[in-house]
mmCIF file of C-alpha atoms in Angstrom:
data_model
loop_
_atom_site.group_PDB
_atom_site.id
_atom_site.type_symbol
_atom_site.label_atom_id
_atom_site.label_comp_id
_atom_site.label_asym_id
_atom_site.label_seq_id
_atom_site.Cartn_x
_atom_site.Cartn_y
_atom_site.Cartn_z
ATOM 1 C CA MET Z 128 -99.863 -90.526 -15.282
ATOM 2 C CA ILE Z 129 -101.148 -87.131 -14.985
ATOM 3 C CA PHE Z 130 -99.559 -87.219 -11.240
ATOM 4 C CA ARG Z 131 -96.267 -88.162 -12.764
ATOM 5 C CA ARG Z 132 -96.106 -85.483 -15.158
ATOM 6 C CA THR Z 133 -96.993 -82.839 -12.658
ATOM 7 C CA ARG Z 134 -94.248 -84.264 -10.350
ATOM 8 C CA ALA Z 135 -91.808 -84.061 -13.224
ATOM 9 C CA ALA Z 136 -92.850 -80.340 -14.166
ATOM 10 C CA LEU Z 137 -92.369 -79.549 -10.400
ATOM 11 C CA LEU Z 138 -88.838 -80.996 -10.318
ATOM 12 C CA ALA Z 139 -87.727 -79.380 -13.550
ATOM 13 C CA ALA Z 140 -88.958 -75.913 -12.531
ATOM 14 C CA SER Z 141 -87.231 -76.430 -9.004
ATOM 15 C CA ILE Z 142 -84.081 -77.345 -10.743
ATOM 16 C CA LEU Z 143 -84.035 -74.286 -13.144
ATOM 17 C CA SER Z 144 -84.575 -72.261 -10.120
ATOM 18 C CA VAL Z 145 -81.358 -73.063 -8.434
ATOM 19 C CA PRO Z 146 -78.998 -71.161 -10.423
ATOM 20 C CA VAL Z 147 -81.150 -68.105 -10.153
ATOM 21 C CA ALA Z 148 -81.327 -68.379 -6.365
ATOM 22 C CA MET Z 149 -77.501 -69.132 -6.166
ATOM 23 C CA SER Z 150 -76.362 -66.343 -8.544
ATOM 24 C CA PRO Z 151 -75.918 -63.605 -5.875
ATOM 25 C CA LEU Z 152 -73.345 -65.682 -3.929
ATOM 26 C CA MET Z 153 -71.287 -66.499 -7.116
ATOM 27 C CA VAL Z 154 -70.980 -63.568 -9.148
ATOM 28 C CA GLN Z 155 -69.064 -60.158 -7.576
ATOM 29 C CA PRO Z 156 -69.332 -56.846 -8.689
ATOM 30 C CA ALA Z 157 -67.571 -55.593 -12.045
ATOM 31 C CA ALA Z 158 -66.188 -52.350 -10.427
ATOM 32 C CA ALA Z 159 -64.010 -54.341 -8.114
ATOM 33 C CA GLN Z 160 -62.203 -56.169 -10.889
ATOM 34 C CA TRP Z 161 -61.349 -53.360 -13.290
ATOM 35 C CA ILE Z 162 -58.980 -50.076 -12.742
ATOM 36 C CA VAL Z 163 -60.050 -47.085 -14.923
ATOM 37 C CA TYR Z 164 -57.432 -45.183 -16.873
ATOM 38 C CA ASP Z 165 -57.971 -41.437 -17.303
ATOM 39 C CA PRO Z 166 -55.409 -40.065 -19.954
ATOM 40 C CA THR Z 167 -56.137 -36.484 -19.310
ATOM 41 C CA ASN Z 168 -55.453 -36.937 -15.475
ATOM 42 C CA TYR Z 169 -52.221 -38.671 -16.143
ATOM 43 C CA VAL Z 170 -50.938 -35.783 -18.189
ATOM 44 C CA GLN Z 171 -51.672 -33.307 -15.666
ATOM 45 C CA ASN Z 172 -49.775 -35.188 -12.906
ATOM 46 C CA VAL Z 173 -46.828 -35.614 -15.083
ATOM 47 C CA LEU Z 174 -46.796 -31.885 -16.014
ATOM 48 C CA SER Z 175 -47.232 -31.094 -12.248
ATOM 49 C CA ALA Z 176 -44.022 -33.423 -11.434
ATOM 50 C CA ALA Z 177 -42.311 -31.779 -14.148
ATOM 51 C CA ARG Z 178 -42.666 -28.397 -13.041
ATOM 52 C CA ALA Z 179 -42.179 -29.204 -9.356
ATOM 53 C CA LEU Z 180 -38.629 -30.662 -10.351
ATOM 54 C CA GLU Z 181 -37.724 -27.523 -12.333
ATOM 55 C CA GLN Z 182 -38.662 -25.151 -9.408
ATOM 56 C CA ILE Z 183 -36.249 -27.534 -7.268
ATOM 57 C CA ASN Z 184 -33.391 -27.342 -9.822
ATOM 58 C CA ASN Z 185 -33.955 -23.655 -9.986
ATOM 59 C CA GLN Z 186 -33.709 -23.303 -6.156
ATOM 60 C CA ILE Z 187 -30.500 -25.377 -6.242
ATOM 61 C CA THR Z 188 -29.037 -23.137 -8.746
ATOM 62 C CA SER Z 189 -29.935 -20.135 -6.914
ATOM 63 C CA LEU Z 190 -28.127 -21.641 -3.691
ATOM 64 C CA GLN Z 191 -25.206 -22.300 -5.459
ATOM 65 C CA ASN Z 192 -25.073 -18.860 -7.017
ATOM 66 C CA GLU Z 193 -25.368 -17.501 -3.382
ATOM 67 C CA ALA Z 194 -22.854 -19.619 -2.195
ATOM 68 C CA THR Z 195 -20.387 -18.595 -4.965
ATOM 69 C CA MET Z 196 -21.178 -14.947 -4.003
ATOM 70 C CA LEU Z 197 -20.411 -15.208 -0.432
ATOM 71 C CA ILE Z 198 -17.001 -17.050 -1.342
ATOM 72 C CA ASN Z 199 -16.028 -14.270 -3.839
ATOM 73 C CA GLN Z 200 -17.111 -11.689 -1.131
ATOM 74 C CA ALA Z 201 -15.083 -13.402 1.716
ATOM 75 C CA ARG Z 202 -12.000 -13.418 -0.853
ATOM 76 C CA ASN Z 203 -12.630 -9.691 -1.640
ATOM 77 C CA LEU Z 204 -12.529 -8.673 2.062
ATOM 78 C CA ALA Z 205 -9.469 -11.157 2.807
ATOM 79 C CA SER Z 206 -6.892 -9.022 4.001
ATOM 80 C CA LEU Z 207 -3.229 -8.947 2.502
ATOM 81 C CA PRO Z 208 -0.979 -11.264 4.598
ATOM 82 C CA TYR Z 209 1.917 -8.868 4.034
ATOM 83 C CA SER Z 210 3.094 -5.597 5.213
ATOM 84 C CA SER Z 211 6.434 -3.508 4.049
ATOM 85 C CA LEU Z 212 5.451 -0.553 6.155
ATOM 86 C CA GLN Z 213 8.097 -1.490 9.119
ATOM 87 C CA ARG Z 214 10.771 -1.734 6.401
ATOM 88 C CA LEU Z 215 9.726 1.377 4.462
ATOM 89 C CA GLN Z 216 9.535 3.646 7.819
ATOM 90 C CA GLN Z 217 13.121 2.091 8.830
ATOM 91 C CA SER Z 218 14.439 3.269 5.518
ATOM 92 C CA VAL Z 219 12.771 6.645 5.853
ATOM 93 C CA GLN Z 220 14.083 7.019 9.541
ATOM 94 C CA GLN Z 221 17.673 6.202 8.674
ATOM 95 C CA THR Z 222 17.588 8.887 5.898
ATOM 96 C CA GLN Z 223 16.402 11.328 8.454
ATOM 97 C CA GLN Z 224 18.838 10.377 10.895
ATOM 98 C CA LEU Z 225 21.569 11.343 8.333
ATOM 99 C CA LEU Z 226 19.910 14.669 7.588
ATOM 100 C CA GLY Z 227 19.658 15.260 11.302
ATOM 101 C CA GLN Z 228 23.315 14.855 11.749
ATOM 102 C CA ALA Z 229 24.254 17.697 9.606
ATOM 103 C CA GLN Z 230 27.338 19.454 10.917
ATOM 104 C CA ARG Z 231 27.709 22.884 11.819
ATOM 105 C CA VAL Z 232 24.997 24.856 9.628
ATOM 106 C CA ALA Z 233 22.388 22.332 9.806
ATOM 107 C CA TYR Z 234 18.841 22.524 8.416
ATOM 108 C CA ASP Z 235 17.495 25.038 10.686
ATOM 109 C CA VAL Z 236 16.351 28.455 9.387
ATOM 110 C CA GLN Z 237 17.505 30.383 12.437
ATOM 111 C CA GLN Z 238 20.866 28.751 12.456
ATOM 112 C CA ILE Z 239 21.381 29.508 8.799
ATOM 113 C CA ASP Z 240 20.485 33.229 9.018
ATOM 114 C CA GLN Z 241 22.677 33.548 12.219
ATOM 115 C CA ALA Z 242 25.685 31.848 10.224
ATOM 116 C CA PHE Z 243 25.285 34.157 7.328
ATOM 117 C CA THR Z 244 25.260 37.144 9.639
ATOM 118 C CA SER Z 245 28.320 36.421 11.619
ATOM 119 C CA THR Z 246 30.204 34.332 9.235
ATOM 120 C CA TYR Z 247 29.099 34.816 5.691
ATOM 121 C CA GLY Z 248 28.325 38.568 5.805
ATOM 122 C CA ASN Z 249 30.420 41.505 4.801
ATOM 123 C CA ALA Z 250 33.867 41.477 6.254
ATOM 124 C CA SER Z 251 34.148 43.767 9.260
ATOM 125 C CA MET Z 252 36.283 46.732 8.859
ATOM 126 C CA SER Z 253 37.011 46.846 12.403
ATOM 127 C CA ALA Z 254 38.089 43.109 12.689
ATOM 128 C CA SER Z 255 41.569 42.196 13.126
ATOM 129 C CA ASP Z 256 43.682 39.953 10.595
ATOM 130 C CA GLN Z 257 43.457 37.173 12.996
ATOM 131 C CA GLN Z 258 39.818 37.396 13.103
ATOM 132 C CA LEU Z 259 39.241 37.460 9.463
ATOM 133 C CA VAL Z 260 41.568 34.227 9.202
ATOM 134 C CA ALA Z 261 39.484 32.466 11.904
ATOM 135 C CA GLN Z 262 36.188 33.191 9.935
ATOM 136 C CA ALA Z 263 37.682 31.960 6.651
ATOM 137 C CA ARG Z 264 38.764 28.809 8.314
ATOM 138 C CA GLU Z 265 35.243 28.326 9.933
ATOM 139 C CA ARG Z 266 33.675 28.875 6.560
ATOM 140 C CA TRP Z 267 36.116 26.255 5.192
ATOM 141 C CA GLN Z 268 35.206 23.922 7.821
ATOM 142 C CA ASN Z 269 31.455 24.460 6.787
ATOM 143 C CA THR Z 270 31.939 23.849 3.382
ATOM 144 C CA VAL Z 271 33.686 20.369 4.004
ATOM 145 C CA GLY Z 272 31.430 19.313 6.628
ATOM 146 C CA GLY Z 273 28.580 20.118 4.036
ATOM 147 C CA LEU Z 274 30.272 17.962 1.413
ATOM 148 C CA GLN Z 275 30.636 15.360 4.027
ATOM 149 C CA ASP Z 276 27.031 15.204 4.793
ATOM 150 C CA ALA Z 277 25.907 15.173 1.302
ATOM 151 C CA MET Z 278 28.215 12.012 0.618
ATOM 152 C CA ARG Z 279 26.797 10.419 3.682
ATOM 153 C CA VAL Z 280 23.166 10.872 2.674
ATOM 154 C CA GLN Z 281 24.192 9.650 -0.869
ATOM 155 C CA ALA Z 282 25.746 6.161 0.823
ATOM 156 C CA GLY Z 283 22.495 5.906 2.995
ATOM 157 C CA VAL Z 284 20.070 6.210 -0.131
ATOM 158 C CA VAL Z 285 22.193 3.759 -1.937
ATOM 159 C CA GLY Z 286 22.187 1.170 0.926
ATOM 160 C CA ASN Z 287 18.518 1.566 0.602
ATOM 161 C CA ILE Z 288 18.423 0.580 -3.009
ATOM 162 C CA ASP Z 289 18.737 -3.220 -2.010
ATOM 163 C CA THR Z 290 15.969 -3.065 0.734
ATOM 164 C CA ASN Z 291 13.498 -1.453 -1.894
ATOM 165 C CA ARG Z 292 14.297 -3.914 -4.670
ATOM 166 C CA ALA Z 293 13.432 -6.747 -2.319
ATOM 167 C CA GLU Z 294 10.192 -4.871 -1.005
ATOM 168 C CA MET Z 295 9.224 -4.307 -4.521
ATOM 169 C CA SER Z 296 9.713 -7.745 -5.553
ATOM 170 C CA ALA Z 297 7.626 -8.953 -2.785
ATOM 171 C CA LEU Z 298 4.795 -6.642 -3.282
ATOM 172 C CA VAL Z 299 4.532 -7.444 -7.092
ATOM 173 C CA GLY Z 300 4.439 -11.155 -6.093
ATOM 174 C CA GLN Z 301 1.449 -10.595 -3.454
ATOM 175 C CA SER Z 302 -0.170 -8.358 -6.151
ATOM 176 C CA GLN Z 303 -0.100 -11.049 -8.808
ATOM 177 C CA GLY Z 304 -1.117 -13.802 -6.203
ATOM 178 C CA ALA Z 305 -3.804 -11.613 -4.634
ATOM 179 C CA THR Z 306 -7.295 -13.554 -4.138
ATOM 180 C CA GLY Z 307 -9.657 -10.629 -3.859
ATOM 181 C CA ALA Z 308 -10.073 -7.198 -4.683
ATOM 182 C CA LEU Z 309 -8.978 -5.768 -1.187
ATOM 183 C CA GLN Z 310 -5.742 -7.661 -1.174
ATOM 184 C CA ALA Z 311 -4.892 -6.317 -4.729
ATOM 185 C CA ALA Z 312 -5.772 -2.719 -3.556
ATOM 186 C CA GLN Z 313 -3.654 -3.340 -0.633
ATOM 187 C CA ALA Z 314 -0.438 -4.558 -2.472
ATOM 188 C CA GLY Z 315 -1.105 -1.376 -4.730
ATOM 189 C CA ASN Z 316 -0.974 0.785 -1.960
ATOM 190 C CA GLN Z 317 2.392 -0.425 -0.553
ATOM 191 C CA LEU Z 318 3.746 -0.160 -3.842
ATOM 192 C CA LEU Z 319 2.833 3.548 -3.755
ATOM 193 C CA ALA Z 320 4.229 3.779 -0.317
ATOM 194 C CA LEU Z 321 7.428 2.326 -1.629
ATOM 195 C CA GLN Z 322 7.616 4.983 -4.325
ATOM 196 C CA ALA Z 323 6.931 7.366 -1.746
ATOM 197 C CA GLN Z 324 9.894 6.378 0.401
ATOM 198 C CA GLN Z 325 11.952 6.452 -2.891
ATOM 199 C CA LEU Z 326 11.073 10.021 -3.492
ATOM 200 C CA ALA Z 327 11.931 11.028 0.134
ATOM 201 C CA ASP Z 328 15.302 9.444 -0.519
ATOM 202 C CA LEU Z 329 15.693 11.485 -3.633
ATOM 203 C CA THR Z 330 14.493 14.675 -1.743
ATOM 204 C CA ALA Z 331 16.946 14.050 0.817
ATOM 205 C CA VAL Z 332 20.010 13.537 -1.595
ATOM 206 C CA VAL Z 333 18.830 16.708 -3.407
ATOM 207 C CA ALA Z 334 18.688 18.774 -0.170
ATOM 208 C CA ALA Z 335 21.967 17.477 0.900
ATOM 209 C CA ASN Z 336 23.803 18.214 -2.439
ATOM 210 C CA GLY Z 337 22.134 21.734 -2.485
ATOM 211 C CA ARG Z 338 23.173 22.556 1.223
ATOM 212 C CA ALA Z 339 26.725 21.540 0.161
ATOM 213 C CA GLN Z 340 26.905 23.487 -3.066
ATOM 214 C CA ALA Z 341 25.183 26.528 -1.098
ATOM 215 C CA LEU Z 342 27.912 26.448 1.385
ATOM 216 C CA THR Z 343 30.688 26.140 -1.179
ATOM 217 C CA GLU Z 344 29.270 29.140 -3.068
ATOM 218 C CA ALA Z 345 28.495 31.123 0.040
ATOM 219 C CA GLU Z 346 32.471 30.465 1.178
ATOM 220 C CA ARG Z 347 33.485 31.874 -2.139
ATOM 221 C CA ALA Z 348 31.348 34.715 -2.144
ATOM 222 C CA ALA Z 349 32.814 35.606 1.723
ATOM 223 C CA ALA Z 350 36.455 35.028 0.394
ATOM 224 C CA ALA Z 351 36.016 37.236 -2.129
ATOM 225 C CA GLU Z 352 34.600 39.871 0.005
ATOM 226 C CA GLN Z 353 37.412 39.300 2.501
ATOM 227 C CA GLY Z 354 40.021 39.638 -0.033
ATOM 228 C CA ARG Z 355 38.812 42.958 -0.942
ATOM 229 C CA GLU Z 356 38.969 44.145 2.598
ATOM 230 C CA GLN Z 357 42.350 42.694 2.945
ATOM 231 C CA ARG Z 358 43.421 44.484 -0.289
ATOM 232 C CA ARG Z 359 42.076 47.759 0.882
ATOM 233 C CA ARG Z 360 44.049 47.439 4.044
ATOM 234 C CA PHE Z 361 47.125 46.768 2.138
ATOM 235 C CA LEU Z 362 46.618 49.647 -0.024
ATOM 236 C CA THR Z 363 45.668 52.058 2.549
ATOM 237 C CA PRO Z 364 48.806 54.268 3.220
ATOM 238 C CA GLY Z 365 49.842 53.940 6.748
ATOM 239 C CA VAL Z 366 51.232 56.865 8.956
ATOM 240 C CA GLY Z 367 54.083 58.648 7.591
ATOM 241 C CA TYR Z 368 57.596 59.774 8.917
ATOM 242 C CA GLN Z 369 57.244 62.344 11.831
ATOM 243 C CA PRO Z 370 60.397 64.349 12.376
ATOM 244 C CA GLY Z 371 61.454 64.704 15.931
ATOM 245 C CA ASN Z 372 64.130 65.617 18.345
ATOM 246 C CA ALA Z 373 67.200 63.071 18.635
ATOM 247 C CA ARG Z 374 70.013 63.222 20.836
ATOM 248 C CA MET Z 375 73.172 61.270 19.731
ATOM 249 C CA PHE Z 376 75.120 61.987 22.947
ATOM 250 C CA PRO Z 377 72.673 62.021 26.111
ATOM 251 C CA ASN Z 378 75.185 63.307 28.515
ATOM 252 C CA GLY Z 379 76.376 66.140 26.100
ATOM 253 C CA ASN Z 380 75.451 69.956 26.432
#
């Protein structure tokens, strides 16, 4: 009886000891099954990501501004694709050619001085009547030539008006459609050149008209001086009657 109880106690003890011996094989560590959440670390990570995104956006904006600046600089440096210089120079050359074709007494200081000494000076008291008439005719031809030259210059300047109108319209259009500061400045400079060409035409007309008027006044003054000389010659008494011997009958005694 005692032996059975002792055997039963040993069996019970061995059964109770089995879970304890097998527990390391059935239970895993708790750290491998749970994820630890740290709110402070999460907030810091979110703020860092936001700051990095803001820096990227700022860099993108800066690159866009630089690209816009480069585009504007390229527009400001773009040259005007239109030039009126050749047409304006042609107009000026045409006016210069008309002035250079001045007849007889031209726009030359030495030639003018020579003409006023020989033709428009005081009437020579020793010149013959034929010489006085020839000088008067020469002065008249100079006056007529000056008037014709003035009218030719006026006609040339009037012919330039249509060209100037077309150039002004084109330059104003180019100025209004300029894409940059350089194009606008170049269009403005060409408009100033057009004004200079118009002033040159105006100067040519004034010079031609003044020349014609000066020749007319010079002819009038020389004609008055020649008239005084011719009147003096007319009023100067000639050689009077001189008595002499006369023979009515050559063969008589």
